[in-house]
Coordinates of C-alpha atoms in Angstrom, one line a residue:
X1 CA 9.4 -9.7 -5.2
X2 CA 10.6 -8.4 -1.8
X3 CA 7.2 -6.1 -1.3
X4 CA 3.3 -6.2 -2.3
X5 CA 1.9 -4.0 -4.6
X6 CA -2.2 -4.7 -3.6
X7 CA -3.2 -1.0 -3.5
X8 CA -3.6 -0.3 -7.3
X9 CA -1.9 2.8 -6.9
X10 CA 2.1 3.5 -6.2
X11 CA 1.0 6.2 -3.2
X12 CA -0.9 3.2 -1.5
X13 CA 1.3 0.8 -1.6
X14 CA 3.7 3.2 -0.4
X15 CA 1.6 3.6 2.4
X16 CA 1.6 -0.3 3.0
X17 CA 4.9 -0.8 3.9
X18 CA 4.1 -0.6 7.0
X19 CA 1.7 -3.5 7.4
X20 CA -0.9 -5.1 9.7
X21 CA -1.4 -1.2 11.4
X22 CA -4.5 -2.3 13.4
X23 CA -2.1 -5.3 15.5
X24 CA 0.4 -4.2 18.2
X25 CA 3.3 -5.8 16.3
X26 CA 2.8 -3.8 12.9
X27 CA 5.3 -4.9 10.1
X28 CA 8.0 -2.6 8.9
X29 CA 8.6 -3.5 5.3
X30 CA 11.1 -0.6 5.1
X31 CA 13.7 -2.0 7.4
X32 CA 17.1 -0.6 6.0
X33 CA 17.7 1.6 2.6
X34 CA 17.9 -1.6 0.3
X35 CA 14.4 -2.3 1.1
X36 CA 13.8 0.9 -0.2
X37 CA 15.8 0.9 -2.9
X38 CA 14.3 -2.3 -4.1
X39 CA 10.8 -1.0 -3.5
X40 CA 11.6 2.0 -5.5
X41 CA 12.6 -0.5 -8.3
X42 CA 9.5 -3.4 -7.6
X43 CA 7.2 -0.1 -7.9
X44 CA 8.5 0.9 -11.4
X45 CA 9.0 4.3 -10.1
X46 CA 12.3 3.2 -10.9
X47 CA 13.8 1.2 -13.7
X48 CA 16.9 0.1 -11.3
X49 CA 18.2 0.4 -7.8
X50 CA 20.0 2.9 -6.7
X51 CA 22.2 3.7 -3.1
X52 CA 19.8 4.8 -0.6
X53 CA 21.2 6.1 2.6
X54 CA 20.3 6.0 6.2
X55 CA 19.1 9.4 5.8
X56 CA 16.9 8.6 2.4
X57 CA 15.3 6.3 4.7
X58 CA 14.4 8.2 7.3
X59 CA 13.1 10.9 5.1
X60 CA 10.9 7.4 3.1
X61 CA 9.5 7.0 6.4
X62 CA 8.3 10.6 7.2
X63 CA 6.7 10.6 3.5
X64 CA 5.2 7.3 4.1
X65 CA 3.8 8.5 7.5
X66 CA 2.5 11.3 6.2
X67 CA 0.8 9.9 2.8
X68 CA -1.2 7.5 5.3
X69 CA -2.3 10.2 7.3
X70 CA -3.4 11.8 4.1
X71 CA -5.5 8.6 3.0
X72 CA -7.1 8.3 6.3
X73 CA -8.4 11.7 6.4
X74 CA -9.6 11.6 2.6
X75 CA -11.6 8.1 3.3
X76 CA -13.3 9.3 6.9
X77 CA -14.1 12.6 5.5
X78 CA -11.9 14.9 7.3
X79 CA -9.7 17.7 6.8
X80 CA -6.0 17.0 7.1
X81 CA -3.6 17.9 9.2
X82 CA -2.1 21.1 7.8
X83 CA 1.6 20.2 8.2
X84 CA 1.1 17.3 6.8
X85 CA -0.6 18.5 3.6
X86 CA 2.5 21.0 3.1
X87 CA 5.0 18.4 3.7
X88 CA 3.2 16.1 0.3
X89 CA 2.3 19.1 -1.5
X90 CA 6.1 20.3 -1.0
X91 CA 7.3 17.0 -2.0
X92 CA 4.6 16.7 -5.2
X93 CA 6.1 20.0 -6.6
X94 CA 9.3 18.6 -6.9
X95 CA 11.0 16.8 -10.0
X96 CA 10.0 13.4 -10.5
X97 CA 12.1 10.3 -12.4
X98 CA 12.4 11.2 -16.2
X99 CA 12.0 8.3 -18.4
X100 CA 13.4 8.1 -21.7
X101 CA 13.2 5.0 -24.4
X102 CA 16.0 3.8 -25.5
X103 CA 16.7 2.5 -29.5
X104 CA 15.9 -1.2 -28.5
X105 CA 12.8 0.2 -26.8
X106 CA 13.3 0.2 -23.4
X107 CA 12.0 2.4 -20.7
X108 CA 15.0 4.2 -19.0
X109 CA 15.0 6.4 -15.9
X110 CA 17.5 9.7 -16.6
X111 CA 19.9 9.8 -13.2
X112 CA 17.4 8.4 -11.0
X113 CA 17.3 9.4 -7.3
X114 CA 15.5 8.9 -4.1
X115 CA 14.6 11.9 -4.2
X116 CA 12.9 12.2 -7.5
X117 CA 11.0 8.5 -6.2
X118 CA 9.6 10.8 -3.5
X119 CA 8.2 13.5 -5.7
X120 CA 6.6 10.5 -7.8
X121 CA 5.3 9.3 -4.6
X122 CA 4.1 12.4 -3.6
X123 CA 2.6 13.4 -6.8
X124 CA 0.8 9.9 -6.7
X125 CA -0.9 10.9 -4.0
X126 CA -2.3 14.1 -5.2
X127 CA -3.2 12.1 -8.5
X128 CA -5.1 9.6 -6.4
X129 CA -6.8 11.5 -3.5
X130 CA -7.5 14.4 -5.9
X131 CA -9.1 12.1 -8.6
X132 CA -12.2 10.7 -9.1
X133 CA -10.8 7.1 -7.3
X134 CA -10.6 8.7 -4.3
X135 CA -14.3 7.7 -3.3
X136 CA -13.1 3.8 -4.9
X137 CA -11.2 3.8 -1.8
X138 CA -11.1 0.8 1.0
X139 CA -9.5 -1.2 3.8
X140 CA -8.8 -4.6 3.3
X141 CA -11.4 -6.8 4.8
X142 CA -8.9 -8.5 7.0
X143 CA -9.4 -7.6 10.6
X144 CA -5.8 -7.8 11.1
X145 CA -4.6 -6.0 7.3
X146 CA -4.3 -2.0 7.3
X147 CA -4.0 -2.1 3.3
X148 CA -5.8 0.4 1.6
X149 CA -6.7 0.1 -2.2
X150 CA -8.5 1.6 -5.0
X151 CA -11.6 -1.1 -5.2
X152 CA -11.9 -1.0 -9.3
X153 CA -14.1 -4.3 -9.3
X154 CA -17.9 -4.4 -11.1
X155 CA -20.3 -3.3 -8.1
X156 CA -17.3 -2.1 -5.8
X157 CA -17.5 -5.7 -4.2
X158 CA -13.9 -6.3 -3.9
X159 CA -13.2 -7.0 0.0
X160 CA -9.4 -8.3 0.4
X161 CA -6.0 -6.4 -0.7
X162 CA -5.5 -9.4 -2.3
X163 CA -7.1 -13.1 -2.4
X164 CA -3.2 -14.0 -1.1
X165 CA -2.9 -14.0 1.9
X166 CA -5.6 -12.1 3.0
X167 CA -8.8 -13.3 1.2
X168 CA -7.9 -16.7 1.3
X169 CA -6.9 -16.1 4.9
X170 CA -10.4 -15.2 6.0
X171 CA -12.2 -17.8 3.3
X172 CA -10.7 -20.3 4.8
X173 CA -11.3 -19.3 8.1
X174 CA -15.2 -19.0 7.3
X175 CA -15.0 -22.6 5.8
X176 CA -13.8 -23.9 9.1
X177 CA -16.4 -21.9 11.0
X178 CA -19.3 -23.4 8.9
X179 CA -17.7 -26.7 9.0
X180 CA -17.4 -26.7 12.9
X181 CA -21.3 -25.4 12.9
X182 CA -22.3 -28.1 11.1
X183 CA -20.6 -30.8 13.0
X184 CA -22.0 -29.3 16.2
X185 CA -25.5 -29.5 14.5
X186 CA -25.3 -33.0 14.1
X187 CA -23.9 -34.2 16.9
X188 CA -27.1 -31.9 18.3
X189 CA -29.3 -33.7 16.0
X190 CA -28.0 -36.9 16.6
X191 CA -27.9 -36.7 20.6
X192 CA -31.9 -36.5 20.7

């Protein structure tokens, strides 16, 4: 797979293809309308890809922006920025992908387009910000990670996006850290 899928919801994940928010050298995972095209697919908004355009990109990008922003006001409490709730709610009233099974079973998208993967999108987000996950919802543990997902786990415990890389990341640096501390206690120990 070209893209993660930690969030636990399409609209989130959306969101996270722009990664590692809080460093000064984020991580554009939406670099060129394949990468779209194949996240629209990878998502299973789509059952295929499809041509995406230079200007479907662009347009992925405002969306994206504007989902975030959306997320980020639900989880501090805040009122959104006006625009930008007309901009998802415009997009959310749109027509989204029509599946269809086919004889042998299969799910199949009617005439897919980006455009019907942005109404999905959007109407993701109203689905999730609007619902009762909405107060399930967190930042990845990881200083450096901007992920946000819908913490489902027994007790809300769940810290990390994911244990790859991110929880293993910071398990592993705890490990060293104890390790160290414990070396430096008995060389303290033994120096007396």
């Amino acid at each position: 797979m070209m893209h993660a899928f930690a969030g636990g919801a399409p609209a989130l994940d959306f969101a996270g293809t722009l990664r590692y928010r809080h460093r000064s050298d984020p991580r554009e995972d939406m670099h060129s309308p394949l990468a779209l095209s194949v996240w629209f697919r990878e998502s299973g908004i789509l059952d295929r890809d499809i041509p995406c355009d230079a200007a479907d990109l662009r347009e992925a990008l405002t969306l994206r922006e504007a989902v975030h922003h959306l997320i980020l006001a639900k989880m501090s409490d805040r009122n959104p920025d006006q625009d930008t709730l007309t901009l998802v709610n415009d997009y959310a009233r749109r027509p989204a992908p029509v599946p269809q099974l086919t004889p042998d079973g299969q799910r199949h998208v009617v005439d897919p387009s980006a455009a019907q993967a942005f109404a999905a999108i959007a109407q993701d987000t109203v689905s999730v910000l609007g619902g009762p996950e909405a107060a399930l919802l967190k930042e990845c543990g990881n200083p450096e990670c901007s992920q946000v997902y819908i913490d489902r786990s027994r007790g809300s415990r769940r810290e990390w996006c994911a244990m790859d890389p991110c929880g293993n990341k910071i398990k592993a640096a705890a490990y060293r850290a104890r390790k160290r501390m414990n070396a430096l206690k008995a060389a303290s120990t033994r120096s007396r």
